[in-house]
XYZ file of C-alpha atoms in Angstrom:
709
model
C 8.775 -22.896 -66.156
C 6.237 -25.624 -65.508
C 6.048 -26.860 -61.950
C 3.609 -29.629 -60.964
C 1.032 -28.574 -58.452
C -1.271 -30.385 -56.057
C -4.525 -29.405 -54.516
C -4.567 -28.253 -50.932
C -6.063 -30.565 -48.348
C -9.548 -29.559 -47.316
C -9.564 -27.570 -44.146
C -12.100 -27.682 -41.370
C -14.213 -24.580 -40.675
C -12.245 -22.195 -38.510
C -13.759 -21.187 -35.162
C -14.616 -17.570 -34.533
C -11.617 -15.615 -33.230
C -11.447 -15.223 -29.473
C -10.814 -11.713 -28.168
C -7.679 -11.230 -26.016
C -9.803 -10.267 -22.997
C -11.957 -13.375 -23.241
C -8.854 -15.509 -23.828
C -7.324 -14.152 -20.608
C -10.532 -14.821 -18.683
C -10.687 -18.386 -19.988
C -7.025 -18.954 -19.124
C -7.612 -17.556 -15.639
C -10.657 -19.782 -15.081
C -8.694 -22.814 -16.310
C -5.889 -22.155 -13.834
C -6.266 -24.774 -11.061
C -5.086 -22.382 -8.343
C -7.463 -19.639 -9.400
C -10.363 -22.056 -9.882
C -9.903 -23.600 -6.427
C -9.578 -20.193 -4.800
C -12.684 -18.864 -6.550
C -14.777 -21.861 -5.468
C -13.755 -21.461 -1.819
C -14.185 -17.691 -1.934
C -17.599 -18.101 -3.533
C -18.605 -20.379 -0.672
C -17.677 -17.729 1.889
C -19.575 -15.035 -0.021
C -22.632 -17.311 -0.150
C -22.411 -17.914 3.616
C -22.078 -14.172 4.185
C -25.339 -13.630 2.300
C -27.480 -16.444 3.721
C -25.645 -17.062 6.995
C -28.052 -15.172 9.309
C -31.021 -17.088 7.859
C -29.505 -20.573 8.201
C -27.966 -20.028 11.640
C -29.713 -22.405 14.090
C -29.489 -19.946 17.009
C -29.048 -16.287 17.784
C -25.248 -15.926 18.150
C -25.702 -13.769 21.296
C -28.402 -15.933 22.920
C -27.271 -17.460 26.190
C -28.168 -21.063 27.030
C -27.817 -23.657 29.716
C -25.337 -25.882 27.875
C -22.184 -24.170 29.101
C -18.845 -24.858 27.431
C -20.051 -28.026 25.689
C -18.042 -29.753 22.946
C -19.491 -30.221 19.438
C -22.720 -32.211 19.362
C -25.838 -32.690 17.232
C -27.489 -29.735 18.967
C -24.442 -27.489 18.689
C -22.210 -28.435 15.743
C -19.205 -26.352 16.861
C -19.922 -26.516 20.589
C -20.833 -23.689 22.984
C -19.129 -20.867 24.868
C -18.905 -20.345 28.633
C -22.293 -18.571 28.390
C -23.911 -21.377 26.380
C -23.824 -19.406 23.093
C -23.769 -21.438 19.878
C -20.314 -21.118 18.247
C -21.545 -22.297 14.821
C -24.023 -19.399 14.724
C -21.270 -16.998 15.780
C -18.996 -18.197 12.955
C -21.807 -17.717 10.424
C -22.503 -14.222 11.725
C -18.814 -13.398 11.733
C -18.473 -14.508 8.081
C -20.671 -11.641 6.908
C -18.695 -9.128 8.956
C -15.328 -10.335 7.676
C -16.407 -10.490 4.013
C -18.057 -7.056 4.103
C -15.096 -5.370 5.785
C -12.616 -7.088 3.462
C -14.362 -6.175 0.220
C -15.361 -2.625 1.232
C -11.825 -1.874 2.389
C -10.455 -3.444 -0.795
C -12.696 -1.281 -2.990
C -11.808 1.923 -1.141
C -8.088 1.191 -1.098
C -7.971 0.109 -4.756
C -9.905 3.207 -5.865
C -7.425 5.450 -4.058
C -4.483 3.469 -5.451
C -5.781 3.932 -8.990
C -6.519 7.616 -8.483
C -3.143 8.464 -6.969
C -0.913 5.885 -8.693
C -2.150 6.124 -12.276
C -2.584 9.887 -12.149
C 0.872 10.548 -10.678
C 2.412 8.113 -13.178
C 0.823 9.697 -16.232
C 0.947 13.370 -15.289
C 4.269 15.152 -15.353
C 5.224 18.234 -13.411
C 4.318 19.352 -9.910
C 0.957 17.581 -9.807
C 2.365 14.132 -10.470
C 5.315 14.648 -8.132
C 3.032 15.861 -5.319
C 0.833 12.778 -5.562
C 3.920 10.549 -5.632
C 5.279 12.305 -2.520
C 1.951 11.768 -0.760
C 2.058 8.028 -1.373
C 5.681 7.927 -0.191
C 4.665 9.568 3.097
C 1.970 6.963 3.696
C 4.410 4.189 2.831
C 6.754 5.063 5.703
C 3.931 5.083 8.287
C 3.266 1.620 9.806
C -0.233 0.741 8.635
C -1.517 -1.482 11.450
C -0.507 0.804 14.357
C -2.070 3.725 12.489
C -5.293 1.732 12.023
C -5.355 0.840 15.734
C -4.895 4.478 16.774
C -7.571 5.810 14.406
C -10.073 3.050 15.194
C -9.609 3.559 18.948
C -10.114 7.319 18.690
C -13.339 7.157 16.676
C -16.575 7.250 18.672
C -18.313 4.589 16.563
C -16.423 1.512 15.430
C -18.933 -0.526 13.492
C -17.965 -2.683 10.506
C -18.311 0.112 7.960
C -16.130 2.434 10.014
C -13.448 -0.228 10.390
C -13.570 -0.920 6.639
C -13.189 2.759 5.763
C -10.297 3.212 8.196
C -8.464 0.210 6.716
C -9.165 1.303 3.132
C -8.037 4.882 3.722
C -4.741 3.812 5.281
C -3.677 0.888 3.029
C -3.650 2.352 -0.494
C -0.074 3.651 -0.695
C 1.692 0.434 -1.711
C -0.788 -0.265 -4.510
C -0.433 3.321 -5.733
C 3.334 2.910 -5.857
C 3.054 -0.240 -7.997
C 0.515 1.320 -10.372
C 2.636 4.449 -10.750
C 5.646 2.383 -11.811
C 3.556 0.497 -14.382
C 1.998 3.706 -15.705
C 5.390 5.386 -16.101
C 6.311 2.544 -18.442
C 3.010 2.477 -20.330
C 2.836 6.209 -21.007
C 5.878 5.908 -23.295
C 4.342 3.178 -25.440
C 3.682 3.958 -29.073
C -0.079 3.482 -28.836
C -0.297 6.047 -26.003
C 1.775 8.496 -28.009
C -0.521 7.921 -30.984
C -3.617 8.550 -28.862
C -2.096 11.766 -27.576
C -1.207 12.818 -31.113
C -4.799 12.287 -32.289
C -6.038 14.765 -29.677
C -7.597 12.421 -27.105
C -8.056 13.955 -23.682
C -5.858 12.980 -20.769
C -8.611 11.182 -18.883
C -9.726 9.303 -21.981
C -6.165 8.100 -22.551
C -5.925 6.984 -18.927
C -9.283 5.182 -19.005
C -9.117 3.548 -22.432
C -5.416 3.201 -23.243
C -3.659 2.697 -19.915
C -6.236 1.234 -17.507
C -7.039 -1.866 -19.606
C -3.349 -2.784 -19.554
C -3.324 -2.460 -15.763
C -6.396 -4.632 -15.183
C -4.516 -7.700 -13.950
C -2.228 -5.608 -11.710
C -5.243 -3.801 -10.240
C -7.036 -7.102 -9.598
C -3.966 -8.512 -7.870
C -3.683 -5.370 -5.734
C -7.364 -5.589 -4.810
C -7.003 -9.190 -3.605
C -3.890 -8.281 -1.608
C -5.770 -5.421 0.036
C -8.691 -7.707 0.900
C -6.266 -10.102 2.581
C -4.738 -7.234 4.555
C -8.180 -5.865 5.509
C -9.428 -9.253 6.741
C -6.351 -9.847 8.876
C -6.430 -6.262 10.175
C -10.108 -6.450 11.186
C -9.570 -9.776 12.942
C -6.505 -8.340 14.697
C -8.439 -5.274 15.879
C -11.255 -7.449 17.231
C -8.804 -9.847 18.887
C -7.100 -7.036 20.827
C -10.480 -5.605 21.834
C -10.622 -2.512 19.612
C -14.208 -1.902 18.620
C -17.538 -3.311 19.727
C -16.921 -6.778 21.181
C -20.654 -7.510 21.077
C -20.550 -7.458 17.253
C -19.630 -10.865 16.002
C -16.709 -11.597 13.723
C -14.016 -14.242 13.814
C -11.662 -11.980 15.776
C -14.345 -11.394 18.416
C -14.769 -15.167 18.853
C -11.006 -15.503 19.418
C -11.064 -12.486 21.773
C -13.646 -14.099 24.077
C -11.950 -17.496 23.852
C -8.656 -15.947 24.893
C -10.192 -13.827 27.677
C -11.901 -16.915 29.149
C -8.722 -19.018 28.852
C -10.307 -21.592 26.568
C -6.984 -23.325 26.021
C -6.422 -23.758 29.738
C -9.905 -25.253 30.121
C -9.422 -27.622 27.194
C -12.192 -25.963 25.165
C -10.411 -26.383 21.829
C -13.700 -26.096 19.916
C -13.982 -22.454 20.910
C -11.018 -21.227 18.825
C -10.501 -23.972 16.207
C -13.544 -23.193 13.950
C -12.714 -19.481 13.722
C -9.017 -20.254 13.180
C -9.785 -22.715 10.379
C -12.151 -20.214 8.753
C -9.420 -17.553 8.787
C -6.892 -19.962 7.301
C -9.308 -21.195 4.623
C -10.334 -17.680 3.535
C -6.694 -16.557 3.450
C -5.806 -19.608 1.346
C -8.641 -18.904 -1.091
C -7.615 -15.281 -1.547
C -3.953 -16.254 -1.950
C -4.803 -18.880 -4.591
C -6.770 -16.291 -6.577
C -3.838 -13.903 -6.266
C -1.405 -16.584 -7.475
C -3.663 -17.199 -10.466
C -3.626 -13.495 -11.338
C 0.171 -13.380 -10.987
C 0.542 -16.308 -13.391
C -1.818 -14.616 -15.832
C 0.260 -11.429 -15.734
C 3.652 -13.214 -15.790
C 3.553 -16.308 -18.057
C 7.034 -17.323 -16.871
C 5.583 -18.098 -13.439
C 3.408 -20.831 -14.945
C 6.399 -23.115 -15.437
C 8.743 -22.190 -12.595
C 7.458 -24.818 -10.277
C 7.486 -27.659 -12.746
C 3.995 -27.332 -14.185
C 2.520 -30.433 -15.801
C 0.450 -29.962 -18.953
C -1.241 -32.345 -21.363
C -0.987 -32.640 -25.114
C -4.038 -33.298 -27.255
C -3.323 -37.041 -27.270
C -3.211 -37.206 -23.462
C 0.559 -37.245 -22.948
C 1.731 -35.449 -19.826
C 4.492 -32.877 -20.312
C 6.454 -31.384 -17.426
C 7.348 -27.715 -17.970
C 10.543 -26.692 -16.146
C 12.564 -23.534 -16.519
C 15.996 -24.350 -17.958
C 14.955 -27.775 -19.284
C 12.700 -27.410 -22.306
C 10.541 -30.547 -22.569
C 10.668 -32.748 -25.662
C 7.332 -34.145 -26.781
C 7.147 -37.829 -27.630
C 10.452 -39.540 -28.301
C 11.994 -36.603 -30.079
C 11.979 -38.380 -33.460
C 10.221 -37.343 -36.575
C 8.326 -40.620 -36.884
C 6.904 -40.621 -33.373
C 3.183 -41.535 -33.654
C 2.103 -39.122 -30.923
C 3.847 -36.279 -32.683
C 2.066 -36.884 -35.968
C -1.279 -36.360 -34.246
C -0.581 -32.782 -33.174
C -1.663 -29.620 -34.921
C -3.982 -26.743 -34.289
C -5.978 -26.941 -37.514
C -6.597 -29.418 -40.273
C -4.445 -27.348 -42.616
C -1.479 -27.316 -40.241
C -1.808 -31.055 -39.653
C -1.744 -31.690 -43.398
C 1.195 -29.351 -43.932
C 3.314 -30.684 -41.085
C 2.510 -34.279 -41.966
C 3.788 -33.679 -45.502
C 6.918 -32.045 -44.088
C 7.628 -35.022 -41.862
C 7.139 -37.475 -44.699
C 9.609 -35.568 -46.860
C 12.052 -35.333 -43.946
C 12.003 -39.074 -43.292
C 12.506 -39.814 -46.983
C 15.392 -37.359 -47.327
C 17.184 -37.581 -43.983
C 20.740 -36.336 -44.615
C 23.708 -38.556 -44.093
C 26.065 -37.820 -41.218
C 28.889 -35.513 -42.270
C 32.358 -36.516 -41.159
C 33.260 -32.925 -40.227
C 30.013 -32.148 -38.382
C 30.136 -31.070 -34.759
C 26.414 -30.311 -34.410
C 23.590 -31.617 -36.603
C 20.008 -30.394 -36.399
C 17.562 -32.766 -38.056
C 13.939 -31.842 -38.567
C 13.713 -29.678 -35.436
C 10.255 -28.394 -34.496
C 9.690 -25.988 -31.599
C 6.257 -24.919 -30.351
C 5.028 -22.432 -27.806
C 2.123 -24.043 -25.975
C 0.318 -27.309 -26.522
C -2.683 -28.493 -28.478
C -4.939 -25.911 -30.100
C -3.044 -23.052 -28.451
C 0.338 -24.134 -29.860
C 2.288 -21.640 -31.955
C 4.717 -23.377 -34.329
C 7.762 -21.120 -34.068
C 10.331 -23.437 -35.697
C 9.398 -26.075 -38.240
C 11.397 -28.848 -39.896
C 14.827 -27.203 -39.605
C 17.890 -29.059 -40.903
C 21.299 -27.506 -40.235
C 24.857 -28.783 -39.916
C 27.551 -26.898 -38.049
C 31.026 -28.063 -39.041
C 34.138 -28.079 -36.931
C 35.894 -24.742 -36.778
C 33.431 -22.826 -38.951
C 31.205 -19.822 -38.383
C 27.644 -20.553 -39.493
C 25.530 -17.422 -39.705
C 21.770 -17.491 -39.112
C 19.980 -14.462 -40.549
C 16.397 -13.264 -40.667
C 14.027 -10.583 -39.492
C 12.830 -10.377 -35.904
C 10.260 -13.090 -35.290
C 11.663 -15.481 -37.878
C 12.603 -18.058 -35.209
C 16.379 -17.563 -34.939
C 16.636 -17.250 -31.152
C 13.931 -19.861 -30.640
C 16.005 -22.281 -32.722
C 19.127 -21.557 -30.638
C 17.372 -21.956 -27.303
C 15.413 -24.949 -28.566
C 18.477 -26.940 -29.583
C 20.023 -26.293 -26.145
C 16.643 -26.818 -24.401
C 16.799 -23.422 -22.722
C 13.403 -22.166 -23.896
C 11.271 -20.788 -21.058
C 7.764 -22.229 -20.635
C 5.529 -22.647 -22.548
C 8.218 -23.512 -25.129
C 8.488 -27.204 -26.045
C 10.555 -29.135 -28.567
C 7.888 -30.817 -30.662
C 10.235 -33.182 -32.487
C 13.458 -33.741 -34.360
C 17.022 -34.505 -33.365
C 20.017 -32.426 -32.273
C 23.105 -34.586 -32.634
C 26.340 -33.484 -30.998
C 29.480 -35.143 -32.347
C 32.239 -35.217 -29.711
C 35.837 -35.526 -30.822
C 35.804 -39.078 -29.494
C 32.876 -41.403 -29.144
C 29.445 -41.753 -30.691
C 27.081 -38.854 -31.439
C 24.604 -37.981 -28.683
C 21.114 -36.520 -29.077
C 20.785 -33.397 -26.944
C 16.998 -33.799 -26.957
C 17.296 -37.156 -25.181
C 19.607 -35.977 -22.409
C 18.483 -36.065 -18.796
C 18.645 -32.861 -16.726
C 21.905 -34.020 -15.148
C 23.432 -34.750 -18.556
C 22.272 -31.360 -19.833
C 23.970 -29.576 -16.942
C 27.255 -31.287 -17.788
C 26.809 -30.671 -21.520
C 26.047 -26.975 -21.319
C 29.052 -24.707 -21.166
C 31.455 -27.676 -21.202
C 30.534 -28.634 -24.778
C 28.166 -25.866 -25.898
C 28.104 -22.287 -24.597
C 25.820 -19.341 -25.372
C 26.547 -15.623 -25.568
C 23.167 -14.081 -24.873
C 21.722 -10.949 -26.417
C 22.364 -7.853 -24.297
C 25.470 -8.185 -22.160
C 24.197 -5.793 -19.487
C 21.151 -7.991 -18.945
C 23.247 -11.171 -18.916
C 25.717 -9.941 -16.296
C 24.472 -9.628 -12.734
C 24.810 -5.926 -11.803
C 25.464 -6.634 -8.103
C 28.380 -9.051 -8.601
C 31.919 -8.333 -9.726
C 33.187 -9.666 -13.038
C 35.594 -11.993 -11.230
C 32.773 -13.526 -9.185
C 30.683 -14.258 -12.238
C 33.569 -15.812 -14.169
C 34.577 -17.913 -11.171
C 30.986 -19.088 -10.626
C 30.922 -20.661 -14.091
C 34.099 -22.587 -13.357
C 32.926 -23.634 -9.887
C 29.606 -24.941 -11.214
C 31.425 -27.469 -13.411
C 34.521 -28.013 -11.244
C 33.457 -27.661 -7.589
C 36.726 -29.202 -6.343
C 38.879 -26.424 -7.787
C 40.380 -23.956 -5.344
C 39.415 -20.293 -5.227
C 42.930 -19.290 -6.235
C 42.822 -21.545 -9.306
C 39.432 -20.190 -10.307
C 40.652 -16.612 -9.952
C 43.730 -17.366 -12.047
C 41.494 -18.850 -14.734
C 39.240 -15.765 -14.625
C 42.312 -13.583 -15.111
C 43.345 -15.705 -18.105
C 39.875 -15.376 -19.642
C 39.946 -11.597 -19.422
C 43.392 -11.534 -21.009
C 42.106 -13.866 -23.727
C 39.436 -11.354 -24.768
C 41.718 -8.324 -24.435
C 40.628 -6.859 -21.089
C 43.190 -5.617 -18.605
C 43.660 -7.514 -15.362
C 42.715 -4.480 -13.246
C 39.140 -4.851 -14.508
C 38.766 -8.222 -12.812
C 37.086 -6.758 -9.724
C 34.952 -4.233 -11.589
C 31.168 -4.283 -11.619
C 29.341 -4.531 -14.973
C 28.192 -0.900 -14.860
C 31.833 0.176 -14.664
C 32.582 -1.394 -18.062
C 31.731 -0.123 -21.518
C 29.279 -1.996 -23.719
C 32.062 -3.560 -25.748
C 33.954 -4.670 -22.635
C 30.808 -6.256 -21.189
C 30.327 -8.197 -24.398
C 33.951 -9.346 -24.276
C 33.386 -10.544 -20.703
C 30.433 -12.594 -21.944
C 32.575 -14.116 -24.688
C 35.275 -14.939 -22.146
C 32.667 -16.509 -19.881
C 31.406 -18.618 -22.789
C 34.969 -19.874 -23.422
C 35.675 -20.617 -19.756
C 35.393 -24.403 -20.170
C 36.726 -24.530 -23.741
C 33.482 -25.637 -25.441
C 33.461 -26.978 -28.994
C 30.341 -24.989 -29.981
C 29.560 -21.349 -29.157
C 26.095 -20.000 -29.946
C 25.998 -16.222 -30.228
C 22.537 -14.673 -30.116
C 22.862 -11.195 -31.651
C 25.968 -10.372 -29.568
C 26.555 -7.012 -31.259
C 23.096 -5.550 -30.615
C 23.206 -1.953 -29.284
C 26.936 -1.629 -30.030
C 28.282 0.945 -32.462
C 29.729 -0.213 -35.775
C 33.381 0.217 -34.747
C 32.958 -1.849 -31.580
C 31.003 -4.468 -33.527
C 33.901 -4.969 -35.925
C 36.453 -5.089 -33.107
C 34.537 -7.772 -31.257
C 33.932 -9.842 -34.385
C 37.587 -9.650 -35.420
C 38.588 -10.777 -31.952
C 36.048 -13.589 -32.118
C 37.537 -14.694 -35.450
C 41.039 -14.729 -33.948
C 39.876 -16.754 -30.940
C 38.088 -19.205 -33.188
C 41.188 -19.717 -35.303
C 43.337 -20.134 -32.191
C 41.037 -22.399 -30.148
C 39.191 -24.225 -32.921
C 35.616 -23.920 -31.697
C 32.597 -23.602 -34.003
C 30.198 -20.658 -33.926
C 26.495 -20.401 -34.654
C 26.149 -16.646 -35.175
C 22.592 -15.299 -35.002
C 21.755 -11.804 -36.175
C 19.348 -9.813 -38.299
C 22.279 -7.946 -39.862
C 23.089 -9.923 -42.992
C 25.985 -7.581 -43.843
C 27.829 -8.770 -40.727
C 27.358 -12.396 -41.666
C 28.561 -11.875 -45.227
C 31.799 -10.483 -43.827
C 32.465 -12.808 -40.904
C 30.682 -16.122 -41.595
C 31.857 -19.102 -43.602
C 28.302 -20.144 -44.439
C 24.925 -18.440 -44.008
C 21.456 -19.883 -43.427
C 18.516 -17.539 -43.978
C 15.425 -18.133 -41.856
C 11.868 -16.952 -42.452
C 8.608 -17.932 -40.777
C 10.297 -20.603 -38.670
C 11.960 -22.371 -41.643
C 15.341 -22.316 -43.368
C 14.691 -20.875 -46.825
C 18.265 -20.739 -48.114
C 21.796 -21.674 -47.080
C 25.087 -21.274 -48.879
C 28.684 -20.168 -48.539
C 28.798 -16.479 -47.617
C 30.458 -15.333 -50.834
C 28.124 -17.486 -52.928
C 25.025 -16.131 -51.202
C 26.235 -12.561 -51.629
C 26.915 -13.025 -55.357
C 23.731 -14.921 -56.229
C 21.003 -15.202 -53.649
C 18.337 -17.536 -55.001
C 15.437 -16.954 -52.635
C 13.581 -13.642 -53.109
C 13.674 -13.083 -49.333
C 17.473 -13.461 -49.206
C 17.788 -11.168 -52.195
C 15.594 -8.598 -50.445
C 17.761 -8.714 -47.316
C 20.923 -8.245 -49.375
C 19.475 -5.227 -51.172
C 18.425 -3.550 -47.935
C 21.944 -2.354 -47.083
C 24.346 -0.346 -49.247
C 27.471 -1.781 -50.842
C 30.632 -0.095 -49.608
C 32.525 -1.011 -52.786
C 31.609 -1.182 -56.455
C 28.845 0.649 -58.266
C 25.993 2.214 -56.376
C 22.750 0.320 -56.291
C 19.225 1.203 -55.373
C 18.182 0.143 -51.880
C 14.891 -1.738 -51.916
C 13.010 -2.829 -48.838
C 10.810 -5.876 -48.458
C 7.130 -4.889 -48.495
C 4.767 -6.044 -45.764
C 5.559 -7.585 -42.391
C 6.760 -10.999 -41.192
C 3.944 -13.552 -40.867
C 1.893 -13.990 -37.723
C 2.943 -17.401 -36.434
C -0.548 -17.911 -34.992
C -2.069 -17.727 -38.478
C 0.589 -18.734 -41.001
C -0.240 -18.413 -44.685
C -0.596 -21.622 -46.674
C 2.257 -22.786 -48.849
C 5.434 -20.732 -48.762
C 5.271 -18.328 -45.831
C 6.926 -15.583 -47.896
C 4.494 -15.628 -50.816
C 2.247 -12.753 -49.539
C 5.320 -10.456 -49.669
C 7.095 -11.994 -52.644
C 7.143 -9.981 -55.912
C 7.782 -13.192 -57.893
C 5.138 -15.423 -56.340
C 3.095 -17.644 -58.651
C 0.503 -20.401 -58.304
C 2.385 -23.171 -56.406
C 3.749 -20.716 -53.829
C 0.375 -20.354 -52.086
C -0.403 -24.070 -52.195
C 2.587 -26.112 -51.047
C 5.581 -25.652 -48.774
C 8.796 -25.862 -50.843
C 11.507 -28.324 -49.834
C 15.013 -27.161 -48.974
C 17.482 -28.676 -51.425
C 20.076 -28.137 -54.138
C 18.490 -26.527 -57.211
C 18.891 -28.221 -60.573
C 20.136 -26.387 -63.671
C 17.731 -25.113 -66.273
C 17.470 -27.344 -69.270
C 19.505 -26.104 -72.235
C 21.783 -23.846 -70.175
C 25.420 -24.590 -69.627
C 27.132 -24.119 -66.342
C 28.890 -20.888 -67.252
C 25.778 -19.312 -68.632
C 23.871 -20.341 -65.559
C 26.434 -18.608 -63.375
C 26.254 -15.449 -65.441
C 22.551 -15.122 -66.115
C 20.670 -17.489 -63.912
C 20.138 -18.145 -60.269
C 19.134 -21.787 -60.515
C 22.589 -23.318 -60.126
C 24.797 -22.849 -57.093
C 27.842 -24.326 -55.514
C 27.802 -27.763 -53.947
C 26.470 -26.439 -50.634
C 23.947 -23.962 -51.961
C 20.404 -24.969 -51.021
C 17.121 -23.125 -51.380
C 13.463 -23.723 -50.576
C 11.627 -21.881 -53.330
C 9.297 -22.954 -56.120
C 11.235 -20.713 -58.511
C 14.118 -23.187 -58.201
C 13.032 -26.859 -58.359
C 15.414 -29.008 -56.339
C 17.134 -32.232 -57.272
C 18.886 -33.045 -53.989
C 17.073 -32.731 -50.643
C 19.926 -33.848 -48.430
C 19.971 -30.519 -46.552
């Protein structure tokens, strides 16, 4: 079969790969909070080093200018003994920085020793270390520090630092133990143990690198605690009051009633220094937290920039849409992480504009050319690309594919529920109400989205136990959904509606005031379905709702879902990796791979004659319960890495039938044309190139004649 081919666009030289550690360091340095905190902290460290040499006076030297306000001779003014306050602040900077960092090092070292060791080791040794940290946790740290520091004969800076470090490690050890308990069960740790690596080598080289950010955050927190503790000790007079630090300055200002005498300059410089150092350390800590938890980067409404200078606001619950949301937006055509991806996506967009499908009369939801990225610019990962789907009224549309194929990203993208750094890079999501004109979900304001969600489109999330709040009763959670969209309804009405919803999904009324942990897995999933139907939406998106349920419960829930759909008339977008479920319960199936739809057809048609090799591989990966036995064949290889997608068809590295065009160009989704010289009946019997009117495929083995999909 001759298929015309084209040469690939020339690609620019690829930069050398960046190691994950260096990428994290660069991301940390680029964080504005961390960068600001590091600059301020660096300034304090510099002053601690050179402060004694640049101080204009001896901080303890008495003078004749008593209690003078700031002047050219004394920048921060003088004390009641004529001592220069600026020189005292400089001298105190070294004391505070040394105590903070020494105490932080000592405390962090003990936290690592006790926390990581007790988390990794099992048996009496680990439990004893855990009990030791628990004992220290219940002892108030600051009173213990005051008692120990007062009892010691010498209370210089080093002694204070050691006392603080030796009494403040327990909380950090507790955190590290919890993290280590999780890490020690990871596959790579088990593999290292199986290869015969020693315990300490596993801890140092397998576990510790994964705890680096947590350890750094704990170190900064300990430094903050040590600084405030040292200043507190000096302020209450514990230690040598002739040794200068910021707490000593405040101690003498308070003892001489500086406020009463109007000598504001005596306490303001030290107070501002404390506040500025605390702010710097907190900013660094915030930067580390955002590095460890990417979700925190967008919680406050972070603003990022695309490559073309457009500002994008990242908000949890409201996935941003780049540009205008249309395929022909000029700003959108300029994006791409490499020359190859730019060429590929530009060709996709050109084909999409030329073959935009007509509006179907029975459509309730239309997805046109949807693109979803994680990140912006060079760091963007293209998770969903050029997806066209139509969900019709009253049907179940199944979406199948391996993990990582983009199924859940598509669902959350079309409802704009992707967490940062997810962004909708382009396309349209048209919702067709029963009355009125279609509306583009991607153009809705946050207020419109709040009204649209659950009232028109609801989602049943993966993992019912994680979706239900464990500390609230089922009735409370059902009533909260109703109250959010109908705040004027009475509590009695909301409770009656919650009772109706439970009855609708086959749960007895006496379970209304149960907590989620008191329900079985199947009952929790039914509660989630009832919650999704609370406002009678027209579209229900189900993201792998039967995960972790046994086969019998899966079938019960799906049969009940089918009955509810027939009774209430809503449409379902059913997402799962289990193609056998979709064949049985879906009207139509779309198969997704590498962020694209590679085939869609009626369920029975797809089961009888899958055209795409990937769909055929999925169908042959589970046994047939009826008919002759067949050999089960898996799909070799692994799904593609979205950060480095192969050229052409994403499936060609795993495809047993790949040939020259597959590695060069991305195939277009469309209706395949019949082979020349074959009649329709023969094509049905022997070939896979002809399908029913709604059978579409994106594969070079089947040239298309209609790209309306």
